[in-house]
Short mmCIF file of C-alpha atoms in Angstrom, two decimals:
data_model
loop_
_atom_site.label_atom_id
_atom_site.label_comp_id
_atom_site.label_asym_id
_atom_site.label_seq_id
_atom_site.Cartn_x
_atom_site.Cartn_y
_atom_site.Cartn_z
CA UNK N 179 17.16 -1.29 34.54
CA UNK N 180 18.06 -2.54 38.14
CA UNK N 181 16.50 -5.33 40.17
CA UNK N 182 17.59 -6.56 43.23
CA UNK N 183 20.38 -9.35 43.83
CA UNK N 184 20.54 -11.32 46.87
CA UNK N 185 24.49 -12.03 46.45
CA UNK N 186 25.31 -8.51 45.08
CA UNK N 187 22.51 -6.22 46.13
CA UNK N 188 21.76 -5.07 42.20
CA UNK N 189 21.20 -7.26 39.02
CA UNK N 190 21.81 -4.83 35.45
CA UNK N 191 19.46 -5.82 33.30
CA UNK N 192 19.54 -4.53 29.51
CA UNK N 193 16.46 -2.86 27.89
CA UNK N 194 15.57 -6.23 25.91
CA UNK N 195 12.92 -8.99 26.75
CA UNK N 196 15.17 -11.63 28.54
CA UNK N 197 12.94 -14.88 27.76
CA UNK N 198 15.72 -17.37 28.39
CA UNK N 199 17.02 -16.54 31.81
CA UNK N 200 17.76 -19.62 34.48
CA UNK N 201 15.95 -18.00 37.38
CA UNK N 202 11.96 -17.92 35.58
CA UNK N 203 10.19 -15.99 38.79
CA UNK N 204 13.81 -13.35 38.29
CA UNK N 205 13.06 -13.50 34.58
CA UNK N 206 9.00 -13.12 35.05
CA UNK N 207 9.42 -9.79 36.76
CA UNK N 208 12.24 -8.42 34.77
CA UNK N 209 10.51 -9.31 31.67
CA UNK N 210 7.38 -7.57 32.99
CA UNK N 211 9.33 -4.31 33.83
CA UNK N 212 10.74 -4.10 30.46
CA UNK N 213 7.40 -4.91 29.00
CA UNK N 214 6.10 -1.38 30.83
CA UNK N 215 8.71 1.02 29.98
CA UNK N 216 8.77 -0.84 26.37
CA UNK N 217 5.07 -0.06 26.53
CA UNK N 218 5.46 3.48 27.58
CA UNK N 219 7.70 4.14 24.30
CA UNK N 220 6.49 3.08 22.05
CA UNK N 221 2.73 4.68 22.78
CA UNK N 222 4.94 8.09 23.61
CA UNK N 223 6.81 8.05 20.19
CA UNK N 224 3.42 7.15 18.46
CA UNK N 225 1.73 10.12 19.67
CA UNK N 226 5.09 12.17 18.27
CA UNK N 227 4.32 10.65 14.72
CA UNK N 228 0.36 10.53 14.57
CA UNK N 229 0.27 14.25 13.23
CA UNK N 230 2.38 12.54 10.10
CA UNK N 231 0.62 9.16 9.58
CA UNK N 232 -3.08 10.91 9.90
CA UNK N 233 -1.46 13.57 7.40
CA UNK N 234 0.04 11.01 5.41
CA UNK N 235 -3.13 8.63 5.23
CA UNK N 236 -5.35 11.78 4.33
CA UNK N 237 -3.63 12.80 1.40
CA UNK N 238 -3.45 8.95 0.01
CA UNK N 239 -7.36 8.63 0.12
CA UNK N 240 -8.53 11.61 -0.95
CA UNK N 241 -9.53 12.73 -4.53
CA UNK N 242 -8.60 16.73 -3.78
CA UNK N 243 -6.51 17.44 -0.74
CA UNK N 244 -4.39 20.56 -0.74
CA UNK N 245 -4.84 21.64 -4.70
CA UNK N 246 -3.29 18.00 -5.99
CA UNK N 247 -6.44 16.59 -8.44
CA UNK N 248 -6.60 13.14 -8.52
CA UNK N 249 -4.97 11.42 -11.51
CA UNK N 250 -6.83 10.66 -14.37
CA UNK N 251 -5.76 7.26 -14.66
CA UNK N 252 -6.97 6.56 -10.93
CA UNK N 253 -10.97 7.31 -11.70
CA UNK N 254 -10.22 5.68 -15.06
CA UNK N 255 -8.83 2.16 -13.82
CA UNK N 256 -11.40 2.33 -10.82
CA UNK N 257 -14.38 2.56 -13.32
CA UNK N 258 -12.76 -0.30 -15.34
CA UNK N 259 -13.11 -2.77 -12.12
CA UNK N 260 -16.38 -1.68 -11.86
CA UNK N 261 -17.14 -2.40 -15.40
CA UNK N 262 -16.07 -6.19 -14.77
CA UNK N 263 -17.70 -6.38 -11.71
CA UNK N 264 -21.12 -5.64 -13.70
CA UNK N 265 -19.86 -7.59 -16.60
CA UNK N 266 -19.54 -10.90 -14.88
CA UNK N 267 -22.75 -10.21 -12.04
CA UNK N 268 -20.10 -9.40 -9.30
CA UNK N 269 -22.24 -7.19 -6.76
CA UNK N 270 -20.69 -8.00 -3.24
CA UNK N 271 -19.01 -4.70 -2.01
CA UNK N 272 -16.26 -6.06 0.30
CA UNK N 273 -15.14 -7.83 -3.60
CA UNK N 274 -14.97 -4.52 -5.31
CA UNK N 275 -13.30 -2.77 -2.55
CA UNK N 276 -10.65 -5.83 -2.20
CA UNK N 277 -9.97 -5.17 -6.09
CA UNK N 278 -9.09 -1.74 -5.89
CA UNK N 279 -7.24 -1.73 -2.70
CA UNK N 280 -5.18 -3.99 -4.16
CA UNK N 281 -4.39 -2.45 -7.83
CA UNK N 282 -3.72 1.02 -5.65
CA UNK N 283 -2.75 1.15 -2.03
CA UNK N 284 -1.79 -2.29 -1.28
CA UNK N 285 0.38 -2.62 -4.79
CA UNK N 286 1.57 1.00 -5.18
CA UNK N 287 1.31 2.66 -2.06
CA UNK N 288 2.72 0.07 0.82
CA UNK N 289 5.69 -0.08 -1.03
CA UNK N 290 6.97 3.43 -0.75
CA UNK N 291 5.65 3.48 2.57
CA UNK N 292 7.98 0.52 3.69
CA UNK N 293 11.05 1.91 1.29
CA UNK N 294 10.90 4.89 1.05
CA UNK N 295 14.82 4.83 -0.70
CA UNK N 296 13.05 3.65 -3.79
CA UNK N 297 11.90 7.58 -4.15
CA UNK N 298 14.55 9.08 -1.90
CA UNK N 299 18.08 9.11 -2.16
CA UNK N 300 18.15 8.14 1.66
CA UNK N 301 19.69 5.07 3.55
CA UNK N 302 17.09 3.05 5.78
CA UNK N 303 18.48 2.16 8.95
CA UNK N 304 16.52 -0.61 10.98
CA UNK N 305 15.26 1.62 12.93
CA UNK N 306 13.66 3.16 10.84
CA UNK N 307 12.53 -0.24 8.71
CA UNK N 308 10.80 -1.20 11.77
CA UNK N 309 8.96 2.22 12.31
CA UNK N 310 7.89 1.78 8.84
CA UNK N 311 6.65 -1.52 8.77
CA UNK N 312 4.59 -0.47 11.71
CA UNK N 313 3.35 2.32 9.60
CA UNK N 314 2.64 0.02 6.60
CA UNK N 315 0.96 -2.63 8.39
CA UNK N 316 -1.84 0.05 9.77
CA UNK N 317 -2.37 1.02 5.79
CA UNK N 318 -2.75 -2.62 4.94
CA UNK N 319 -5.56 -3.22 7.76
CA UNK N 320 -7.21 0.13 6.55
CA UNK N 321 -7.96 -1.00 3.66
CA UNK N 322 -9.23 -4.46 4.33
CA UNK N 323 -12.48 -5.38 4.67
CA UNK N 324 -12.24 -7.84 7.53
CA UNK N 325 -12.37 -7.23 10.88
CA UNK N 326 -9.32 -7.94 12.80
CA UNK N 327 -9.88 -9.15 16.31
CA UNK N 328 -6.94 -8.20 18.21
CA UNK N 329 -6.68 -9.78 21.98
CA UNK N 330 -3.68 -9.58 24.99
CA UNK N 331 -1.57 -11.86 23.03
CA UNK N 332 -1.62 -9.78 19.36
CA UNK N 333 1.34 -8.59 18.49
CA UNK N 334 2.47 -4.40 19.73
CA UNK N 335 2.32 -3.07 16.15
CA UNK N 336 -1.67 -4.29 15.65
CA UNK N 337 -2.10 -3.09 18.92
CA UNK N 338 -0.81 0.28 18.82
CA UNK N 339 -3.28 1.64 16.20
CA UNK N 340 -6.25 -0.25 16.47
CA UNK N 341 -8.05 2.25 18.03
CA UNK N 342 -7.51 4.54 14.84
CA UNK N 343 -7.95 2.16 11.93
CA UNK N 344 -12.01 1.92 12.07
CA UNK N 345 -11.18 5.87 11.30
CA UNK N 346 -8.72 5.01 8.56
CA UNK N 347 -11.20 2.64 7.25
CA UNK N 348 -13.65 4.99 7.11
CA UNK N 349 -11.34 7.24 5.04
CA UNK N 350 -10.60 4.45 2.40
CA UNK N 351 -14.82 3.84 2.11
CA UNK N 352 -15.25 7.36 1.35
CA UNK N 353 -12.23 7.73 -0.74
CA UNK N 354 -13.65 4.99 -3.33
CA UNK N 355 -17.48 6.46 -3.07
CA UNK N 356 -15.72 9.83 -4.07
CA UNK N 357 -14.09 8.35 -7.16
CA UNK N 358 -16.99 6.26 -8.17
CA UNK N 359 -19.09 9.56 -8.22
CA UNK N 360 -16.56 12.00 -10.25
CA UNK N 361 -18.06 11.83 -13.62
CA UNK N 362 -16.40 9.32 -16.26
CA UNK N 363 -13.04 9.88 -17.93
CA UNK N 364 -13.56 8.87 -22.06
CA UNK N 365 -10.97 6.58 -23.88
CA UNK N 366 -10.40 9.87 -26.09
CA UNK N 367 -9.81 12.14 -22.47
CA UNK N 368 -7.81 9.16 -21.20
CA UNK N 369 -4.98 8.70 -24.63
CA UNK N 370 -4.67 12.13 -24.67
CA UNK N 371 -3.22 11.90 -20.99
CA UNK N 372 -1.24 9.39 -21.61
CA UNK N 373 0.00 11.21 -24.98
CA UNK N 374 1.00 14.22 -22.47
CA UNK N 375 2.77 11.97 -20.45
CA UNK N 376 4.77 10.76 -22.75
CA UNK N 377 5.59 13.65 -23.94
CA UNK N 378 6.41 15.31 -20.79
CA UNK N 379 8.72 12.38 -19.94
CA UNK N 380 10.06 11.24 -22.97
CA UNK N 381 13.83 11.43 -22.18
CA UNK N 382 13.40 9.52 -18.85
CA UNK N 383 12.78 6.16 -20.21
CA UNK N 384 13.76 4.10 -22.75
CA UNK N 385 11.18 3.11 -24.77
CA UNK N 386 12.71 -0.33 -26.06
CA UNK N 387 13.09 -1.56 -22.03
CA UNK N 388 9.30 -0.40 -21.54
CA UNK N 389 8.24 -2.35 -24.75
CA UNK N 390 10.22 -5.11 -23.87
CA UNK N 391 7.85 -5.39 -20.42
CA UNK N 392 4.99 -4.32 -22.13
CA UNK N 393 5.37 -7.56 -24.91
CA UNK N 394 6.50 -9.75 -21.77
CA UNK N 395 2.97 -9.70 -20.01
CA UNK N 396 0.49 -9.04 -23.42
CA UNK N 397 2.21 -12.17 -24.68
CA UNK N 398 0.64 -14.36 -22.61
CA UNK N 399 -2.78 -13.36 -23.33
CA UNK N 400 -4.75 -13.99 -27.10
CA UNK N 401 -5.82 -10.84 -27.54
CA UNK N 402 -8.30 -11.65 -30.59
CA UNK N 403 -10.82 -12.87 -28.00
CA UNK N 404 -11.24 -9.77 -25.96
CA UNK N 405 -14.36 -7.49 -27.16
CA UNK N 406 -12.17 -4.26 -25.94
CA UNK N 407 -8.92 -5.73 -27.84
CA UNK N 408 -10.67 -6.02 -31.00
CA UNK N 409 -11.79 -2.72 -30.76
CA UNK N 410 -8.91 -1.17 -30.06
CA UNK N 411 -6.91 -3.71 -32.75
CA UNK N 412 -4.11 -4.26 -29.96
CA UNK N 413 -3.55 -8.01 -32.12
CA UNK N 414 -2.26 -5.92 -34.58
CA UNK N 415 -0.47 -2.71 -32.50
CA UNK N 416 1.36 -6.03 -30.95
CA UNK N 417 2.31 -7.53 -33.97
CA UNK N 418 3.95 -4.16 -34.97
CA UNK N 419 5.70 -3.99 -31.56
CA UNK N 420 7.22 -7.50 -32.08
CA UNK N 421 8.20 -6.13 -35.42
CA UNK N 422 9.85 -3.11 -33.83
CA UNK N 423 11.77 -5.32 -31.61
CA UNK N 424 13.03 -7.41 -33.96
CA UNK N 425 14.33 -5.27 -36.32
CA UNK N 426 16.48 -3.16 -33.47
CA UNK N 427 17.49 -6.51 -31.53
#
């Protein structure tokens, strides 16, 4: 970018915000130059990637988008925060929608969004870490409850989609309704899922790591006072687990 000089007739400026510069009426209007074409961008290579986010943020919240049937364990984990809400007179909405948005999108899915080389065998560049962040941020507003009031001073990346996340939001409303609606998944339905997926991925794991993480957290709880516990005698499928360990350590 060029801007006038009085002792050389041209100043080179670089494409970068220059907030520290001697001259501040110079560094006003070069600043505000950048700003524009930084402006102009950024809303140009949005509108490249908007197909791929609204694609992306479709197939995330909904239950059956082009022949993939949501996951068992979804609709069964859902109804489960439900379950507690009712248990323990919890009947505020914005609650119930903070739980699950943060068991699902905002634990699961905002991480592969913002590294994406935990599922690909792909190197992030910064570039492309910033793109992403952008990207991740937007899902993280989606599925909040609050409303975010953005003015001339928020930063670029709230800016750039706020006009599309009361849209998004929408999508993440209807997206739990859906799943609170599909018909209940039984304890019998849901350990013979889990049975299959064992089996189908039984050579991908090892099983002595996974109950080493599995003892790590159930440890810390005393699982003789839980109604659901007792039921399912997990006191005792612990102790054996413990026993397991031991004898192979």
């Amino acid at each position: 970018m060029i801007t006038p000089d009085l002792e050389s007739g041209v100043k080179v400026w670089h494409l970068v915000k220059n907030h520290e510069h001697g001259d501040q009426k110079e560094g006003d209007r070069g600043s505000k130059m950048v700003s524009e074409i930084y402006l102009t961008r950024l809303l140009a290579t949005k509108g490249t990637l908007q197909k791929f986010v609204d694609d992306l943020f479709e197939t995330l919240f909904s239950t059956v988008h082009r022949g993939s049937t949501l996951p068992l364990a979804i609709k069964y984990m859902f109804d489960f925060l439900d379950e507690q809400a009712d248990r323990h007179g919890i009947y505020d909405t914005d609650v119930r929608h903070t739980w699950k948005s943060n068991c699902l999108p905002l634990r699961f899915w905002v991480n592969v969004i913002k590294n994406p080389q935990f599922v690909f065998d792909i190197h992030k560049s910064s570039i492309t870490d910033a793109c992403l962040s952008v990207v991740a941020q937007t899902f993280m507003d989606s599925c909040s409850t609050s409303e975010h009031r953005l003015g001339k001073d928020s930063p670029s990346n709230k800016l750039l989609y706020a006009k599309d996340i009361p849209n998004y939001k929408s999508w993440v409303e209807r997206y739990y309704a859906d799943i609170t609606r599909m018909p209940a998944i039984s304890d019998q339905d849901m350990n013979a899922y889990l049975a299959e997926q064992a089996r189908l991925h039984s050579t991908e794991f090892n099983m002595l790591s996974a109950l080493n993480e599995i003892y790590s957290y159930v440890s810390k709880y005393t699982l003789e006072q839980e109604e659901q516990a007792r039921k399912q005698r997990l006191a005792y499928k612990v102790e054996q687990l413990i026993s397991a360990m031991s004898l192979e350590s």
